[in-house]
């Protein structure tokens, strides 16, 4: 681990080297976050395009920003040895294969930690290492389905998938990120590395203690659209406006609900003291639907501007990019002509910005292997044997 101090241009993880085994879902998101905080993240990719995930031009792969790329053929033992060498001189490795894949490759935690005792070995499979589904292929929607999360989302009708924000990113990636950083801190203080596991299935459940607590207390119905936070409450849902767009209402607290009623001119028609009486919700919802349908979304936005009624317009992404709040907060950055969300969190003393967009596959192969001590002649031989690919310049 480098002893270099952070500065306004190098993030708090400056000097940390992380090997990211190319994958989809949680691992590239975790790698992006580590790179955003200043770590050197080296993505180990195949020597050919494996068509993982949703195919986009590299510059639109926002999760690849700020990383380096090395292309190695892991089907060859010498390729495995190269990656093992790279991991031995790194602080962490993150991978998202099915259980035992890294072990079968000869890159499992037992081997890697034997070579590098301070290594933090982060893994994020789908279902985890145990259970009847541990080796079964699935995606975000499947993990949400078995967690109780998907069944809790949306109103009546089919459950609504929340993109892949909950399982892949919020559940697995964020828990993996926290675990890796905690592991790095522990390794710094104890000199001992460890394996950090955060499957998508377990990560999703890790977001739900409050929800399961509400269910255990009897405060949450298993029927969608009947609860405080699932669109059942008239003061926490969206409403269609006269132009076919939508407004979002989140007036949970009584004082905000009172302000909502005042702005809508309904103080005399709705009893604010009955806000949480569920038998009143259908009638209040119908009344709100009628009221909000009388103006356009932007007219309502103007009416509720600077109000604590917790009412905002539902924007699409093209609109979100232009909203004054996002602009004032510098919530977006532009890399190689692509507007995208800026790194989070922000640091007062060591803020770092991505070093660039996603690199071409193997763009740093020569540079990285040269740093490991391999000569130009060895690189040429590796390339001729199909062991490596990409840019061999050192």
XYZ file of C-alpha atoms in Angstrom:
394
model
C 0.000 0.000 0.000
C 1.504 3.303 -1.063
C 2.309 5.930 1.563
C 1.590 8.820 -0.770
C -0.561 11.496 0.813
C -3.816 12.575 -0.754
C -4.119 16.033 -2.254
C -6.916 18.065 -3.866
C -6.181 16.242 -7.138
C -5.716 12.708 -5.817
C -8.495 10.949 -3.992
C -8.400 9.336 -0.551
C -7.563 5.937 -2.081
C -4.566 7.231 -4.021
C -1.818 4.591 -3.896
C -4.235 1.665 -3.630
C -4.063 -0.854 -6.472
C -7.144 -2.946 -7.226
C -7.450 -5.763 -9.758
C -10.954 -6.053 -11.195
C -11.807 -9.275 -12.990
C -14.054 -8.215 -15.892
C -17.696 -8.930 -15.109
C -21.150 -7.351 -15.206
C -23.301 -5.871 -12.459
C -21.850 -5.234 -8.990
C -18.128 -5.679 -9.666
C -17.680 -2.978 -12.357
C -19.793 -0.585 -10.266
C -17.612 -1.266 -7.226
C -14.504 -0.815 -9.364
C -15.823 2.487 -10.679
C -16.435 3.758 -7.155
C -12.921 2.750 -6.068
C -11.424 4.466 -9.127
C -13.557 7.550 -8.463
C -11.919 7.732 -5.026
C -8.434 7.625 -6.515
C -7.524 3.926 -6.512
C -5.670 2.497 -9.494
C -8.182 -0.033 -10.812
C -6.854 -2.499 -13.390
C -9.549 -4.435 -15.219
C -8.439 -7.880 -16.392
C -10.294 -8.524 -19.632
C -10.329 -11.329 -22.145
C -8.283 -11.252 -25.344
C -11.571 -11.133 -27.260
C -14.905 -9.405 -26.639
C -17.019 -11.773 -24.530
C -20.183 -9.695 -25.101
C -20.957 -9.439 -21.408
C -24.049 -7.514 -20.368
C -25.549 -4.768 -22.519
C -23.243 -3.946 -25.434
C -22.362 -0.253 -25.825
C -19.515 1.685 -27.373
C -16.686 1.930 -24.829
C -17.083 5.662 -24.227
C -20.657 5.014 -23.067
C -19.510 2.424 -20.530
C -19.599 4.914 -17.678
C -18.704 2.266 -15.079
C -15.382 1.796 -16.855
C -14.304 5.384 -16.285
C -10.930 6.030 -14.711
C -9.768 2.402 -14.999
C -6.913 0.681 -16.800
C -7.382 -2.399 -18.966
C -5.198 -5.434 -19.555
C -6.202 -8.286 -21.886
C -5.005 -11.754 -20.880
C -6.024 -15.252 -21.986
C -6.943 -17.040 -18.770
C -7.398 -20.303 -20.631
C -3.616 -20.538 -20.805
C -1.701 -21.376 -17.639
C 0.868 -18.695 -18.383
C -1.953 -16.141 -18.621
C -3.163 -17.206 -15.203
C 0.390 -16.828 -13.910
C 0.551 -13.254 -15.256
C -2.665 -12.298 -13.457
C -1.517 -14.070 -10.300
C 1.646 -11.971 -10.447
C -0.416 -8.806 -10.852
C -2.618 -9.728 -7.886
C 0.429 -10.489 -5.760
C 1.510 -6.856 -6.108
C -1.941 -5.349 -5.535
C -3.932 -4.361 -2.475
C -7.236 -5.900 -3.510
C -8.935 -7.997 -6.148
C -12.663 -7.966 -6.892
C -14.467 -10.643 -8.901
C -18.021 -11.587 -9.767
C -17.791 -15.119 -11.143
C -19.894 -18.008 -9.968
C -18.512 -19.744 -6.858
C -15.304 -21.763 -7.406
C -14.508 -20.266 -10.850
C -11.524 -18.309 -9.533
C -10.395 -21.381 -7.600
C -10.568 -23.552 -10.722
C -8.533 -20.959 -12.598
C -5.849 -21.061 -9.942
C -6.692 -17.556 -8.780
C -8.719 -18.369 -5.689
C -8.258 -16.683 -2.318
C -6.194 -19.510 -0.804
C -3.514 -19.210 -3.487
C -3.623 -15.412 -3.767
C -3.525 -14.780 -0.020
C -0.619 -17.209 0.325
C 1.337 -15.057 -2.129
C 0.050 -11.750 -0.756
C -1.062 -12.050 2.907
C -2.304 -8.422 2.996
C -4.633 -8.920 0.021
C -8.330 -8.086 0.282
C -10.182 -10.585 -1.892
C -13.638 -9.209 -2.757
C -16.219 -11.492 -4.325
C -19.778 -10.939 -5.448
C -21.559 -13.929 -6.949
C -25.292 -14.099 -7.533
C -26.578 -16.369 -4.783
C -23.463 -16.737 -2.650
C -21.355 -19.813 -1.998
C -24.016 -21.959 -0.364
C -27.515 -23.204 -1.097
C -29.217 -25.058 -3.968
C -29.108 -22.005 -6.275
C -25.445 -21.090 -5.741
C -24.364 -22.341 -9.195
C -27.477 -21.264 -11.120
C -27.412 -18.350 -13.586
C -29.731 -15.469 -12.668
C -30.065 -11.707 -12.956
C -31.062 -8.816 -10.717
C -34.793 -9.446 -11.069
C -34.362 -13.047 -9.870
C -32.488 -12.084 -6.708
C -35.117 -9.462 -5.917
C -37.844 -12.033 -6.515
C -36.546 -14.411 -3.837
C -35.779 -11.688 -1.293
C -39.337 -10.460 -0.815
C -38.227 -7.137 -2.284
C -39.810 -7.430 -5.726
C -43.166 -8.496 -4.310
C -43.163 -5.316 -2.200
C -42.647 -2.874 -5.081
C -45.328 -1.028 -6.978
C -49.076 -0.912 -6.681
C -51.613 -3.562 -7.657
C -50.762 -5.625 -10.706
C -47.441 -7.208 -11.656
C -44.440 -6.274 -9.500
C -42.335 -3.530 -11.065
C -38.583 -4.191 -11.562
C -36.611 -1.137 -10.309
C -34.108 -1.357 -13.189
C -31.052 -3.120 -11.725
C -30.458 -0.434 -9.131
C -31.464 -2.441 -6.067
C -29.760 -5.832 -6.395
C -26.724 -5.167 -8.565
C -25.790 -1.689 -7.432
C -27.492 -0.778 -4.156
C -27.390 -4.271 -2.705
C -24.252 -6.062 -3.845
C -21.965 -3.303 -5.166
C -22.333 -0.946 -2.206
C -21.896 -3.718 0.353
C -18.883 -5.023 -1.568
C -17.429 -1.509 -1.722
C -17.863 -0.984 2.019
C -16.404 -4.411 2.721
C -13.355 -3.892 0.520
C -12.590 -0.496 2.065
C -13.046 -1.958 5.562
C -10.792 -4.856 4.585
C -8.128 -2.456 3.317
C -8.247 -0.554 6.615
C -7.951 -3.800 8.583
C -5.027 -4.944 6.426
C -3.275 -1.638 7.030
C -3.635 -1.944 10.806
C -3.108 -5.708 11.182
C -1.110 -6.699 8.105
C -3.633 -9.448 7.436
C -5.880 -9.627 4.397
C -9.142 -11.515 4.074
C -11.999 -12.568 1.816
C -14.949 -10.151 1.592
C -18.158 -11.625 0.173
C -21.287 -9.725 -0.840
C -23.597 -11.697 -3.126
C -26.414 -9.961 -4.961
C -28.986 -12.075 -3.121
C -27.584 -11.302 0.327
C -26.854 -7.690 -0.609
C -30.497 -7.169 -1.539
C -31.618 -8.546 1.806
C -29.010 -6.313 3.429
C -31.036 -3.308 2.270
C -34.239 -4.566 3.883
C -33.883 -4.631 7.704
C -36.339 -1.739 8.105
C -38.848 -3.349 5.730
C -38.661 -6.748 7.422
C -38.966 -4.977 10.775
C -42.178 -3.286 9.619
C -43.493 -6.640 8.424
C -42.641 -8.340 11.730
C -44.404 -5.586 13.645
C -47.572 -5.997 11.627
C -47.201 -2.518 10.153
C -46.668 -3.685 6.584
C -49.191 -5.508 4.436
C -47.990 -8.134 1.949
C -50.497 -6.735 -0.534
C -48.835 -4.190 -2.803
C -50.246 -0.704 -2.898
C -51.526 -0.813 0.664
C -48.521 0.561 2.517
C -46.854 3.822 3.402
C -43.971 3.601 0.936
C -45.323 1.524 -1.953
C -47.810 3.997 -3.412
C -50.641 3.017 -1.112
C -50.548 6.227 0.909
C -52.031 9.235 -0.917
C -49.217 11.415 0.417
C -46.436 9.159 -0.910
C -46.999 8.341 -4.558
C -47.097 9.857 -8.029
C -50.016 11.570 -9.757
C -50.685 12.110 -13.434
C -51.029 15.719 -14.529
C -53.112 17.241 -17.311
C -50.298 16.894 -19.869
C -49.805 13.176 -19.258
C -46.731 13.695 -17.126
C -46.331 13.024 -13.423
C -45.727 14.760 -10.119
C -44.185 13.040 -7.085
C -45.625 13.605 -3.606
C -43.714 12.631 -0.454
C -45.435 14.520 2.375
C -45.005 11.867 5.064
C -44.623 14.075 8.122
C -47.726 15.836 9.408
C -46.358 19.358 8.965
C -45.507 18.617 5.341
C -48.912 17.049 4.772
C -50.579 20.163 6.155
C -48.519 22.283 3.764
C -49.549 19.998 0.886
C -53.217 20.454 1.733
C -52.747 24.212 2.007
C -51.118 24.444 -1.399
C -53.867 22.326 -2.931
C -56.602 24.357 -1.223
C -57.898 21.285 0.587
C -57.466 22.255 4.251
C -61.240 22.344 4.740
C -61.966 19.124 2.849
C -59.336 16.780 4.321
C -58.697 16.297 8.027
C -54.917 16.321 8.514
C -55.264 14.538 11.856
C -56.570 11.506 9.936
C -53.512 11.364 7.642
C -52.413 7.872 8.691
C -55.872 6.344 8.955
C -55.760 3.830 6.106
C -59.509 3.697 5.682
C -59.331 7.320 4.471
C -56.609 6.700 1.893
C -58.746 5.637 -1.091
C -60.961 8.718 -0.839
C -58.017 11.093 -0.387
C -56.170 9.461 -3.276
C -59.146 9.940 -5.573
C -59.422 13.587 -4.574
C -55.703 14.164 -5.165
C -55.948 12.463 -8.559
C -58.730 14.835 -9.570
C -56.865 17.912 -8.351
C -53.495 17.085 -9.943
C -55.180 16.302 -13.263
C -56.244 19.941 -13.565
C -52.776 21.420 -14.204
C -49.686 20.480 -16.145
C -46.660 19.032 -14.415
C -44.692 22.236 -14.836
C -47.562 24.367 -13.543
C -47.643 22.248 -10.387
C -43.850 22.473 -10.128
C -44.056 26.257 -10.194
C -46.857 26.281 -7.624
C -44.872 24.077 -5.221
C -41.504 25.777 -5.812
C -39.719 26.608 -2.516
C -42.400 24.763 -0.579
C -41.935 22.136 2.132
C -44.861 20.106 0.822
C -42.358 17.613 -0.652
C -43.699 17.808 -4.209
C -41.415 17.539 -7.225
C -41.793 16.889 -10.942
C -41.027 13.394 -12.238
C -38.237 14.062 -14.723
C -36.821 11.813 -17.388
C -33.035 11.604 -17.701
C -32.823 14.240 -20.441
C -34.653 16.657 -18.131
C -32.665 15.697 -15.030
C -29.457 16.699 -16.808
C -30.792 20.234 -17.186
C -32.504 20.767 -13.826
C -31.155 23.819 -11.923
C -30.668 21.791 -8.730
C -28.473 19.223 -10.469
C -26.507 21.945 -12.248
C -25.935 23.918 -9.034
C -24.826 20.767 -7.222
C -22.450 19.749 -10.038
C -24.245 16.424 -10.046
C -23.106 15.568 -13.578
C -19.741 15.582 -15.284
C -18.756 15.176 -18.913
C -16.117 12.679 -20.008
C -15.252 12.329 -23.683
C -18.501 14.042 -24.612
C -20.685 11.813 -22.426
C -22.702 13.434 -19.625
C -22.920 11.158 -16.604
C -23.430 11.296 -12.833
C -20.430 12.705 -10.979
C -18.479 10.657 -8.415
C -20.090 10.223 -5.007
C -19.261 10.929 -2.213
C -17.537 14.293 -2.344
C -14.458 14.871 -0.186
C -13.471 18.269 1.156
C -9.716 17.657 1.200
C -9.056 14.981 -1.401
C -11.634 15.159 -4.169
C -10.627 13.185 -7.238
C -12.095 13.217 -10.733
C -11.967 10.250 -13.108
C -8.792 10.013 -15.167
C -10.836 9.499 -18.327
C -13.532 7.350 -19.826
C -13.523 3.589 -20.162
C -10.311 2.461 -21.887
C -10.282 0.289 -24.958
C -9.872 -3.384 -24.146
C -6.195 -4.047 -23.403
C -5.234 -0.374 -23.668
C -2.719 -0.710 -20.811
C -1.500 -4.269 -21.314
C 2.074 -3.264 -22.163
C 2.284 -0.586 -19.473
C 1.060 -2.869 -16.687
C 3.194 -5.867 -17.614
C 6.274 -3.643 -17.980
C 5.674 -2.384 -14.444
C 5.684 -6.024 -13.330
C 9.124 -6.421 -14.872
C 8.393 -8.071 -18.199
C 10.613 -7.051 -21.117
C 9.612 -5.952 -24.594
C 10.821 -9.276 -25.959
C 8.654 -11.181 -23.479
C 5.623 -9.057 -24.341
C 6.172 -9.718 -28.052
C 6.362 -13.442 -27.357
C 3.236 -13.339 -25.190
C 1.362 -11.522 -27.954
C 2.550 -13.932 -30.645
C 1.287 -16.852 -28.547
C -2.107 -15.206 -28.075
C -1.460 -14.864 -24.366
C -2.122 -11.128 -24.269
C -3.762 -8.546 -26.507
C -4.115 -4.796 -26.749
C -1.604 -1.986 -26.665
C 1.886 -3.314 -25.935
C 3.569 0.081 -25.703
C 5.302 0.580 -22.379
